[in-house]
Each structure stands twice: as structure tokens, then as C-alpha cells.
Amino acid sequence: MINVLAAKFNQVDASIADTQYQITALQTKLSELQDYRQQLLSVEQACESALSQVNTALMMLHHVDPSQIDTFKTAVDAQFGVVGVGILESATVAPAEPTTPEPIAPTAPSAPAAPDVEPAIDVEVTTATDTPATDEPIEPATKATPPDIEGMLNKMTIQSIRKLAASKGADGKGTRASIAARLKKIVTESDIWDATA
């Protein structure tokens, strides 16, 4: 009876080793395929960028000197010649030599990650390089770019931003950043100036 069990154990151990080898080979193949897919994506992005640049150059050339379009086309066509193409290493990867996988000891499951929840404690951190927030009016932007409402809200003091939230009927609880995130869609630049005036 003992001999029969020993043979069975050997048979199961051989099956486990063979399965582990197959898993290792498949993981290697998966890694190679993922790398190749990433290379394809990079090539696709480079081609799209090149086409966009050629299109821009054609539009500019058509506007400045349309007679030079054929010269530009000849220059682009020349890039497809054998001499003009840079030689890169082949993307094919040599098959990996079969290796016997090392046994891996089981590990205890890791503790579940803490939920990504912002604590509702107001903490204002200042360092030597930070300037404290004040209730001074925030000057309007002079550029034509849209104002950074959330950035302006984050520069307000916690008391001012809570007062602004109350005046707009919004929830004024939580950190300055969480209140700013709620207010950024319902307040205007002038609302912020009025609240900090």
C-alpha cells in the first residue's frame, strides 16, 4: 500500500512540475506579446504624428508657395528609399530557453487597501516656502484664458470658502479641496472676488 501511494505522489508531483513549466512558458509568451503590442502602439502613434505633420507642412506650403509642393512630395518619397530608412532591430524575440521553475511558497493574503476617502478634518499645512492664505481679494486674470476657478477657491481661507458655500446653498463641510471641488461648477470668478473682498 505504501509503495502505491509513493508512486501516486511521484505522479502528482511530476504533473505539478509540468503544469508549472507550462504556466512559466505561457507567462513568458504573454510578456512577449504585451511588449510587441506596446511597440505596435508606439509605431501607430508615431505614424499618426508624422501624417499630421506632413498635412500641416502641406497646408503651409500651399499657402506660402504652392509651386514647391512637388519638391516636398519628392523629398517625402525619398524617405521610403532603402538608403533613407533607418534600420532597427527586429521586434521578434528569440524563444526563451526552458527553465525549471523554482517552487514558490504560498504567501498570506495582503490586507485590503483602505478606501480612498478624504478625511473630513480641516488641516492647513504651511512650510517655510508656503505663504499663508489670506482674505485679500484675488485679482482677475488679465489673459484671455478661462479662469482657474478651482485654483482660486483653493487659495481662499477655509472660513471664506465655507461662507461662499453657504451663500450658494452648497455643503460647506470637509476640507478646502473637497469644498472647492463642489463649488467649482456653481460659482463664478466674481463670486470669489466678492467673497474675498
JSON list of C-alpha atoms in Angstrom, two decimals:
[
{"chain": "A", "resi": 1, "resn": "MET", "atom": "CA", "xyz": [0.00, 0.00, 0.00]},
{"chain": "A", "resi": 2, "resn": "ILE", "atom": "CA", "xyz": [2.81, 2.40, 0.89]},
{"chain": "A", "resi": 3, "resn": "ASN", "atom": "CA", "xyz": [4.52, 1.77, -2.49]},
{"chain": "A", "resi": 4, "resn": "VAL", "atom": "CA", "xyz": [1.31, 2.53, -4.36]},
{"chain": "A", "resi": 5, "resn": "LEU", "atom": "CA", "xyz": [0.89, 5.85, -2.56]},
{"chain": "A", "resi": 6, "resn": "ALA", "atom": "CA", "xyz": [4.52, 6.78, -3.20]},
{"chain": "A", "resi": 7, "resn": "ALA", "atom": "CA", "xyz": [4.05, 6.18, -6.92]},
{"chain": "A", "resi": 8, "resn": "LYS", "atom": "CA", "xyz": [0.91, 8.31, -6.89]},
{"chain": "A", "resi": 9, "resn": "PHE", "atom": "CA", "xyz": [2.75, 11.11, -5.08]},
{"chain": "A", "resi": 10, "resn": "ASN", "atom": "CA", "xyz": [5.53, 10.97, -7.68]},
{"chain": "A", "resi": 11, "resn": "GLN", "atom": "CA", "xyz": [2.97, 11.05, -10.48]},
{"chain": "A", "resi": 12, "resn": "VAL", "atom": "CA", "xyz": [1.18, 14.09, -8.97]},
{"chain": "A", "resi": 13, "resn": "ASP", "atom": "CA", "xyz": [4.48, 15.88, -8.31]},
{"chain": "A", "resi": 14, "resn": "ALA", "atom": "CA", "xyz": [5.53, 15.32, -11.93]},
{"chain": "A", "resi": 15, "resn": "SER", "atom": "CA", "xyz": [2.17, 16.66, -13.10]},
{"chain": "A", "resi": 16, "resn": "ILE", "atom": "CA", "xyz": [2.55, 19.74, -10.89]},
{"chain": "A", "resi": 17, "resn": "ALA", "atom": "CA", "xyz": [6.07, 20.38, -12.20]},
{"chain": "A", "resi": 18, "resn": "ASP", "atom": "CA", "xyz": [4.87, 20.02, -15.78]},
{"chain": "A", "resi": 19, "resn": "THR", "atom": "CA", "xyz": [1.96, 22.41, -15.17]},
{"chain": "A", "resi": 20, "resn": "GLN", "atom": "CA", "xyz": [4.27, 24.95, -13.52]},
{"chain": "A", "resi": 21, "resn": "TYR", "atom": "CA", "xyz": [6.58, 24.75, -16.52]},
{"chain": "A", "resi": 22, "resn": "GLN", "atom": "CA", "xyz": [3.65, 25.36, -18.88]},
{"chain": "A", "resi": 23, "resn": "ILE", "atom": "CA", "xyz": [2.50, 28.33, -16.77]},
{"chain": "A", "resi": 24, "resn": "THR", "atom": "CA", "xyz": [6.00, 29.83, -16.85]},
{"chain": "A", "resi": 25, "resn": "ALA", "atom": "CA", "xyz": [6.19, 29.37, -20.63]},
{"chain": "A", "resi": 26, "resn": "LEU", "atom": "CA", "xyz": [2.76, 30.98, -21.07]},
{"chain": "A", "resi": 27, "resn": "GLN", "atom": "CA", "xyz": [3.71, 33.91, -18.82]},
{"chain": "A", "resi": 28, "resn": "THR", "atom": "CA", "xyz": [6.86, 34.44, -20.90]},
{"chain": "A", "resi": 29, "resn": "LYS", "atom": "CA", "xyz": [4.83, 34.33, -24.11]},
{"chain": "A", "resi": 30, "resn": "LEU", "atom": "CA", "xyz": [2.25, 36.73, -22.63]},
{"chain": "A", "resi": 31, "resn": "SER", "atom": "CA", "xyz": [5.00, 39.17, -21.68]},
{"chain": "A", "resi": 32, "resn": "GLU", "atom": "CA", "xyz": [6.48, 39.00, -25.20]},
{"chain": "A", "resi": 33, "resn": "LEU", "atom": "CA", "xyz": [3.06, 39.62, -26.77]},
{"chain": "A", "resi": 34, "resn": "GLN", "atom": "CA", "xyz": [2.38, 42.56, -24.45]},
{"chain": "A", "resi": 35, "resn": "ASP", "atom": "CA", "xyz": [5.77, 44.09, -25.33]},
{"chain": "A", "resi": 36, "resn": "TYR", "atom": "CA", "xyz": [5.08, 43.62, -29.04]},
{"chain": "A", "resi": 37, "resn": "ARG", "atom": "CA", "xyz": [1.63, 45.19, -28.69]},
{"chain": "A", "resi": 38, "resn": "GLN", "atom": "CA", "xyz": [3.23, 48.20, -26.96]},
{"chain": "A", "resi": 39, "resn": "GLN", "atom": "CA", "xyz": [5.70, 48.51, -29.85]},
{"chain": "A", "resi": 40, "resn": "LEU", "atom": "CA", "xyz": [2.80, 48.43, -32.33]},
{"chain": "A", "resi": 41, "resn": "LEU", "atom": "CA", "xyz": [1.02, 51.15, -30.37]},
{"chain": "A", "resi": 42, "resn": "SER", "atom": "CA", "xyz": [4.16, 53.32, -30.38]},
{"chain": "A", "resi": 43, "resn": "VAL", "atom": "CA", "xyz": [4.56, 52.85, -34.14]},
{"chain": "A", "resi": 44, "resn": "GLU", "atom": "CA", "xyz": [0.90, 53.72, -34.73]},
{"chain": "A", "resi": 45, "resn": "GLN", "atom": "CA", "xyz": [1.23, 56.91, -32.68]},
{"chain": "A", "resi": 46, "resn": "ALA", "atom": "CA", "xyz": [4.44, 57.88, -34.49]},
{"chain": "A", "resi": 47, "resn": "CYS", "atom": "CA", "xyz": [2.75, 57.31, -37.88]},
{"chain": "A", "resi": 48, "resn": "GLU", "atom": "CA", "xyz": [-0.27, 59.40, -36.90]},
{"chain": "A", "resi": 49, "resn": "SER", "atom": "CA", "xyz": [2.02, 62.18, -35.68]},
{"chain": "A", "resi": 50, "resn": "ALA", "atom": "CA", "xyz": [4.07, 62.07, -38.89]},
{"chain": "A", "resi": 51, "resn": "LEU", "atom": "CA", "xyz": [0.94, 62.20, -41.06]},
{"chain": "A", "resi": 52, "resn": "SER", "atom": "CA", "xyz": [-0.34, 65.16, -39.07]},
{"chain": "A", "resi": 53, "resn": "GLN", "atom": "CA", "xyz": [2.98, 66.99, -39.51]},
{"chain": "A", "resi": 54, "resn": "VAL", "atom": "CA", "xyz": [3.05, 66.26, -43.25]},
{"chain": "A", "resi": 55, "resn": "ASN", "atom": "CA", "xyz": [-0.53, 67.58, -43.52]},
{"chain": "A", "resi": 56, "resn": "THR", "atom": "CA", "xyz": [0.43, 70.76, -41.64]},
{"chain": "A", "resi": 57, "resn": "ALA", "atom": "CA", "xyz": [3.51, 71.23, -43.85]},
{"chain": "A", "resi": 58, "resn": "LEU", "atom": "CA", "xyz": [1.39, 70.79, -47.00]},
{"chain": "A", "resi": 59, "resn": "MET", "atom": "CA", "xyz": [-1.14, 73.39, -45.84]},
{"chain": "A", "resi": 60, "resn": "MET", "atom": "CA", "xyz": [1.63, 75.87, -45.00]},
{"chain": "A", "resi": 61, "resn": "LEU", "atom": "CA", "xyz": [3.44, 75.21, -48.29]},
{"chain": "A", "resi": 62, "resn": "HIS", "atom": "CA", "xyz": [0.22, 75.59, -50.25]},
{"chain": "A", "resi": 63, "resn": "HIS", "atom": "CA", "xyz": [-0.33, 78.96, -48.58]},
{"chain": "A", "resi": 64, "resn": "VAL", "atom": "CA", "xyz": [3.25, 80.23, -49.00]},
{"chain": "A", "resi": 65, "resn": "ASP", "atom": "CA", "xyz": [4.42, 78.72, -52.32]},
{"chain": "A", "resi": 66, "resn": "PRO", "atom": "CA", "xyz": [2.23, 76.07, -53.99]},
{"chain": "A", "resi": 67, "resn": "SER", "atom": "CA", "xyz": [4.81, 75.56, -56.73]},
{"chain": "A", "resi": 68, "resn": "GLN", "atom": "CA", "xyz": [7.06, 73.78, -54.21]},
{"chain": "A", "resi": 69, "resn": "ILE", "atom": "CA", "xyz": [4.52, 71.04, -53.35]},
{"chain": "A", "resi": 70, "resn": "ASP", "atom": "CA", "xyz": [6.05, 68.63, -55.91]},
{"chain": "A", "resi": 71, "resn": "THR", "atom": "CA", "xyz": [9.51, 69.24, -54.42]},
{"chain": "A", "resi": 72, "resn": "PHE", "atom": "CA", "xyz": [8.13, 68.45, -50.96]},
{"chain": "A", "resi": 73, "resn": "LYS", "atom": "CA", "xyz": [6.43, 65.29, -52.28]},
{"chain": "A", "resi": 74, "resn": "THR", "atom": "CA", "xyz": [9.73, 64.16, -53.85]},
{"chain": "A", "resi": 75, "resn": "ALA", "atom": "CA", "xyz": [11.52, 64.75, -50.53]},
{"chain": "A", "resi": 76, "resn": "VAL", "atom": "CA", "xyz": [8.90, 62.70, -48.67]},
{"chain": "A", "resi": 77, "resn": "ASP", "atom": "CA", "xyz": [9.01, 59.89, -51.27]},
{"chain": "A", "resi": 78, "resn": "ALA", "atom": "CA", "xyz": [12.81, 59.78, -50.93]},
{"chain": "A", "resi": 79, "resn": "GLN", "atom": "CA", "xyz": [12.37, 58.81, -47.27]},
{"chain": "A", "resi": 80, "resn": "PHE", "atom": "CA", "xyz": [10.87, 55.50, -48.41]},
{"chain": "A", "resi": 81, "resn": "GLY", "atom": "CA", "xyz": [14.02, 54.51, -50.30]},
{"chain": "A", "resi": 82, "resn": "VAL", "atom": "CA", "xyz": [16.20, 51.74, -48.88]},
{"chain": "A", "resi": 83, "resn": "VAL", "atom": "CA", "xyz": [19.01, 54.15, -48.04]},
{"chain": "A", "resi": 84, "resn": "GLY", "atom": "CA", "xyz": [16.77, 56.65, -46.26]},
{"chain": "A", "resi": 85, "resn": "VAL", "atom": "CA", "xyz": [15.15, 54.18, -43.86]},
{"chain": "A", "resi": 86, "resn": "GLY", "atom": "CA", "xyz": [16.91, 53.63, -40.56]},
{"chain": "A", "resi": 87, "resn": "ILE", "atom": "CA", "xyz": [17.49, 50.02, -39.62]},
{"chain": "A", "resi": 88, "resn": "LEU", "atom": "CA", "xyz": [16.05, 48.99, -36.28]},
{"chain": "A", "resi": 89, "resn": "GLU", "atom": "CA", "xyz": [16.49, 45.69, -34.51]},
{"chain": "A", "resi": 90, "resn": "SER", "atom": "CA", "xyz": [13.84, 43.11, -35.29]},
{"chain": "A", "resi": 91, "resn": "ALA", "atom": "CA", "xyz": [10.93, 43.09, -32.88]},
{"chain": "A", "resi": 92, "resn": "THR", "atom": "CA", "xyz": [10.89, 39.29, -32.82]},
{"chain": "A", "resi": 93, "resn": "VAL", "atom": "CA", "xyz": [12.17, 37.82, -29.62]},
{"chain": "A", "resi": 94, "resn": "ALA", "atom": "CA", "xyz": [14.14, 34.60, -29.53]},
{"chain": "A", "resi": 95, "resn": "PRO", "atom": "CA", "xyz": [12.25, 31.84, -27.74]},
{"chain": "A", "resi": 96, "resn": "ALA", "atom": "CA", "xyz": [13.23, 31.58, -24.14]},
{"chain": "A", "resi": 97, "resn": "GLU", "atom": "CA", "xyz": [15.18, 28.56, -23.06]},
{"chain": "A", "resi": 98, "resn": "PRO", "atom": "CA", "xyz": [13.04, 26.21, -20.98]},
{"chain": "A", "resi": 99, "resn": "THR", "atom": "CA", "xyz": [13.79, 26.57, -17.33]},
{"chain": "A", "resi": 100, "resn": "THR", "atom": "CA", "xyz": [12.65, 24.57, -14.41]},
{"chain": "A", "resi": 101, "resn": "PRO", "atom": "CA", "xyz": [10.54, 26.85, -12.24]},
{"chain": "A", "resi": 102, "resn": "GLU", "atom": "CA", "xyz": [11.55, 27.31, -8.65]},
{"chain": "A", "resi": 103, "resn": "PRO", "atom": "CA", "xyz": [8.89, 26.34, -6.11]},
{"chain": "A", "resi": 104, "resn": "ILE", "atom": "CA", "xyz": [7.11, 29.34, -4.66]},
{"chain": "A", "resi": 105, "resn": "ALA", "atom": "CA", "xyz": [5.98, 29.32, -1.07]},
{"chain": "A", "resi": 106, "resn": "PRO", "atom": "CA", "xyz": [2.40, 30.45, -0.52]},
{"chain": "A", "resi": 107, "resn": "THR", "atom": "CA", "xyz": [2.04, 33.92, 0.89]},
{"chain": "A", "resi": 108, "resn": "ALA", "atom": "CA", "xyz": [-0.55, 35.25, 3.26]},
{"chain": "A", "resi": 109, "resn": "PRO", "atom": "CA", "xyz": [-3.19, 37.40, 1.62]},
{"chain": "A", "resi": 110, "resn": "SER", "atom": "CA", "xyz": [-2.48, 41.07, 1.95]},
{"chain": "A", "resi": 111, "resn": "ALA", "atom": "CA", "xyz": [-4.74, 43.27, 4.00]},
{"chain": "A", "resi": 112, "resn": "PRO", "atom": "CA", "xyz": [-7.41, 45.02, 1.97]},
{"chain": "A", "resi": 113, "resn": "ALA", "atom": "CA", "xyz": [-6.47, 48.52, 0.92]},
{"chain": "A", "resi": 114, "resn": "ALA", "atom": "CA", "xyz": [-8.04, 51.34, 2.84]},
{"chain": "A", "resi": 115, "resn": "PRO", "atom": "CA", "xyz": [-10.84, 53.04, 0.93]},
{"chain": "A", "resi": 116, "resn": "ASP", "atom": "CA", "xyz": [-9.81, 56.20, -0.91]},
{"chain": "A", "resi": 117, "resn": "VAL", "atom": "CA", "xyz": [-11.80, 58.58, 1.26]},
{"chain": "A", "resi": 118, "resn": "GLU", "atom": "CA", "xyz": [-10.64, 62.06, 2.09]},
{"chain": "A", "resi": 119, "resn": "PRO", "atom": "CA", "xyz": [-10.88, 62.68, 5.85]},
{"chain": "A", "resi": 120, "resn": "ALA", "atom": "CA", "xyz": [-13.24, 65.45, 6.84]},
{"chain": "A", "resi": 121, "resn": "ILE", "atom": "CA", "xyz": [-10.66, 67.13, 9.07]},
{"chain": "A", "resi": 122, "resn": "ASP", "atom": "CA", "xyz": [-9.57, 70.62, 8.19]},
{"chain": "A", "resi": 123, "resn": "VAL", "atom": "CA", "xyz": [-5.79, 70.78, 8.35]},
{"chain": "A", "resi": 124, "resn": "GLU", "atom": "CA", "xyz": [-3.87, 73.69, 6.92]},
{"chain": "A", "resi": 125, "resn": "VAL", "atom": "CA", "xyz": [-0.22, 72.78, 6.40]},
{"chain": "A", "resi": 126, "resn": "THR", "atom": "CA", "xyz": [2.35, 75.50, 5.87]},
{"chain": "A", "resi": 127, "resn": "THR", "atom": "CA", "xyz": [6.03, 75.13, 5.22]},
{"chain": "A", "resi": 128, "resn": "ALA", "atom": "CA", "xyz": [8.82, 77.67, 5.11]},
{"chain": "A", "resi": 129, "resn": "THR", "atom": "CA", "xyz": [8.17, 78.25, 1.41]},
{"chain": "A", "resi": 130, "resn": "ASP", "atom": "CA", "xyz": [4.36, 78.47, 1.63]},
{"chain": "A", "resi": 131, "resn": "THR", "atom": "CA", "xyz": [2.57, 81.75, 2.00]},
{"chain": "A", "resi": 132, "resn": "PRO", "atom": "CA", "xyz": [-0.44, 81.72, 4.32]},
{"chain": "A", "resi": 133, "resn": "ALA", "atom": "CA", "xyz": [-3.85, 82.08, 2.73]},
{"chain": "A", "resi": 134, "resn": "THR", "atom": "CA", "xyz": [-5.45, 85.47, 3.27]},
{"chain": "A", "resi": 135, "resn": "ASP", "atom": "CA", "xyz": [-8.80, 87.07, 2.65]},
{"chain": "A", "resi": 136, "resn": "GLU", "atom": "CA", "xyz": [-7.28, 89.61, 0.26]},
{"chain": "A", "resi": 137, "resn": "PRO", "atom": "CA", "xyz": [-9.18, 89.98, -3.00]},
{"chain": "A", "resi": 138, "resn": "ILE", "atom": "CA", "xyz": [-7.97, 87.74, -5.79]},
{"chain": "A", "resi": 139, "resn": "GLU", "atom": "CA", "xyz": [-7.11, 89.83, -8.82]},
{"chain": "A", "resi": 140, "resn": "PRO", "atom": "CA", "xyz": [-8.92, 88.92, -12.03]},
{"chain": "A", "resi": 141, "resn": "ALA", "atom": "CA", "xyz": [-6.87, 87.23, -14.72]},
{"chain": "A", "resi": 142, "resn": "THR", "atom": "CA", "xyz": [-5.69, 89.56, -17.45]},
{"chain": "A", "resi": 143, "resn": "LYS", "atom": "CA", "xyz": [-5.17, 86.82, -20.03]},
{"chain": "A", "resi": 144, "resn": "ALA", "atom": "CA", "xyz": [-7.83, 85.53, -22.38]},
{"chain": "A", "resi": 145, "resn": "THR", "atom": "CA", "xyz": [-7.60, 82.02, -20.88]},
{"chain": "A", "resi": 146, "resn": "PRO", "atom": "CA", "xyz": [-10.56, 80.89, -18.76]},
{"chain": "A", "resi": 147, "resn": "PRO", "atom": "CA", "xyz": [-10.08, 81.43, -15.04]},
{"chain": "A", "resi": 148, "resn": "ASP", "atom": "CA", "xyz": [-8.93, 78.55, -12.85]},
{"chain": "A", "resi": 149, "resn": "ILE", "atom": "CA", "xyz": [-11.96, 78.59, -10.55]},
{"chain": "A", "resi": 150, "resn": "GLU", "atom": "CA", "xyz": [-10.87, 75.59, -8.51]},
{"chain": "A", "resi": 151, "resn": "GLY", "atom": "CA", "xyz": [-7.37, 77.04, -8.07]},
{"chain": "A", "resi": 152, "resn": "MET", "atom": "CA", "xyz": [-8.84, 80.36, -6.92]},
{"chain": "A", "resi": 153, "resn": "LEU", "atom": "CA", "xyz": [-11.13, 78.53, -4.47]},
{"chain": "A", "resi": 154, "resn": "ASN", "atom": "CA", "xyz": [-8.17, 76.61, -3.04]},
{"chain": "A", "resi": 155, "resn": "LYS", "atom": "CA", "xyz": [-6.39, 79.91, -2.31]},
{"chain": "A", "resi": 156, "resn": "MET", "atom": "CA", "xyz": [-9.26, 81.11, -0.12]},
{"chain": "A", "resi": 157, "resn": "THR", "atom": "CA", "xyz": [-9.19, 80.63, 3.65]},
{"chain": "A", "resi": 158, "resn": "ILE", "atom": "CA", "xyz": [-11.31, 77.80, 4.98]},
{"chain": "A", "resi": 159, "resn": "GLN", "atom": "CA", "xyz": [-13.67, 80.31, 6.64]},
{"chain": "A", "resi": 160, "resn": "SER", "atom": "CA", "xyz": [-14.18, 82.24, 3.39]},
{"chain": "A", "resi": 161, "resn": "ILE", "atom": "CA", "xyz": [-14.79, 79.18, 1.27]},
{"chain": "A", "resi": 162, "resn": "ARG", "atom": "CA", "xyz": [-17.31, 77.82, 3.79]},
{"chain": "A", "resi": 163, "resn": "LYS", "atom": "CA", "xyz": [-19.09, 81.19, 3.81]},
{"chain": "A", "resi": 164, "resn": "LEU", "atom": "CA", "xyz": [-19.20, 81.13, -0.01]},
{"chain": "A", "resi": 165, "resn": "ALA", "atom": "CA", "xyz": [-20.55, 77.56, 0.02]},
{"chain": "A", "resi": 166, "resn": "ALA", "atom": "CA", "xyz": [-23.30, 78.59, 2.44]},
{"chain": "A", "resi": 167, "resn": "SER", "atom": "CA", "xyz": [-24.25, 81.57, 0.25]},
{"chain": "A", "resi": 168, "resn": "LYS", "atom": "CA", "xyz": [-24.58, 79.22, -2.75]},
{"chain": "A", "resi": 169, "resn": "GLY", "atom": "CA", "xyz": [-26.55, 76.59, -0.83]},
{"chain": "A", "resi": 170, "resn": "ALA", "atom": "CA", "xyz": [-23.73, 74.03, -1.14]},
{"chain": "A", "resi": 171, "resn": "ASP", "atom": "CA", "xyz": [-22.33, 71.70, 1.51]},
{"chain": "A", "resi": 172, "resn": "GLY", "atom": "CA", "xyz": [-19.58, 73.54, 3.39]},
{"chain": "A", "resi": 173, "resn": "LYS", "atom": "CA", "xyz": [-18.24, 70.52, 5.29]},
{"chain": "A", "resi": 174, "resn": "GLY", "atom": "CA", "xyz": [-14.91, 68.84, 4.66]},
{"chain": "A", "resi": 175, "resn": "THR", "atom": "CA", "xyz": [-11.52, 70.07, 3.55]},
{"chain": "A", "resi": 176, "resn": "ARG", "atom": "CA", "xyz": [-10.92, 73.16, 1.46]},
{"chain": "A", "resi": 177, "resn": "ALA", "atom": "CA", "xyz": [-10.14, 70.95, -1.56]},
{"chain": "A", "resi": 178, "resn": "SER", "atom": "CA", "xyz": [-13.38, 68.97, -1.23]},
{"chain": "A", "resi": 179, "resn": "ILE", "atom": "CA", "xyz": [-15.46, 72.14, -0.86]},
{"chain": "A", "resi": 180, "resn": "ALA", "atom": "CA", "xyz": [-13.66, 73.70, -3.85]},
{"chain": "A", "resi": 181, "resn": "ALA", "atom": "CA", "xyz": [-14.43, 70.63, -5.94]},
{"chain": "A", "resi": 182, "resn": "ARG", "atom": "CA", "xyz": [-18.15, 71.05, -5.14]},
{"chain": "A", "resi": 183, "resn": "LEU", "atom": "CA", "xyz": [-18.18, 74.81, -5.76]},
{"chain": "A", "resi": 184, "resn": "LYS", "atom": "CA", "xyz": [-16.13, 74.99, -8.97]},
{"chain": "A", "resi": 185, "resn": "LYS", "atom": "CA", "xyz": [-19.15, 74.35, -11.18]},
{"chain": "A", "resi": 186, "resn": "ILE", "atom": "CA", "xyz": [-21.58, 76.69, -9.45]},
{"chain": "A", "resi": 187, "resn": "VAL", "atom": "CA", "xyz": [-19.53, 79.81, -8.70]},
{"chain": "A", "resi": 188, "resn": "THR", "atom": "CA", "xyz": [-18.07, 82.46, -10.95]},
{"chain": "A", "resi": 189, "resn": "GLU", "atom": "CA", "xyz": [-14.89, 84.47, -10.72]},
{"chain": "A", "resi": 190, "resn": "SER", "atom": "CA", "xyz": [-16.83, 87.48, -9.48]},
{"chain": "A", "resi": 191, "resn": "ASP", "atom": "CA", "xyz": [-18.45, 85.37, -6.73]},
{"chain": "A", "resi": 192, "resn": "ILE", "atom": "CA", "xyz": [-14.96, 84.54, -5.46]},
{"chain": "A", "resi": 193, "resn": "TRP", "atom": "CA", "xyz": [-13.83, 88.19, -5.60]},
{"chain": "A", "resi": 194, "resn": "ASP", "atom": "CA", "xyz": [-16.92, 89.25, -3.67]},
{"chain": "A", "resi": 195, "resn": "ALA", "atom": "CA", "xyz": [-16.34, 86.56, -1.05]},
{"chain": "A", "resi": 196, "resn": "THR", "atom": "CA", "xyz": [-12.70, 87.61, -0.55]},
{"chain": "A", "resi": 197, "resn": "ALA", "atom": "CA", "xyz": [-13.27, 91.37, -0.75]}
]
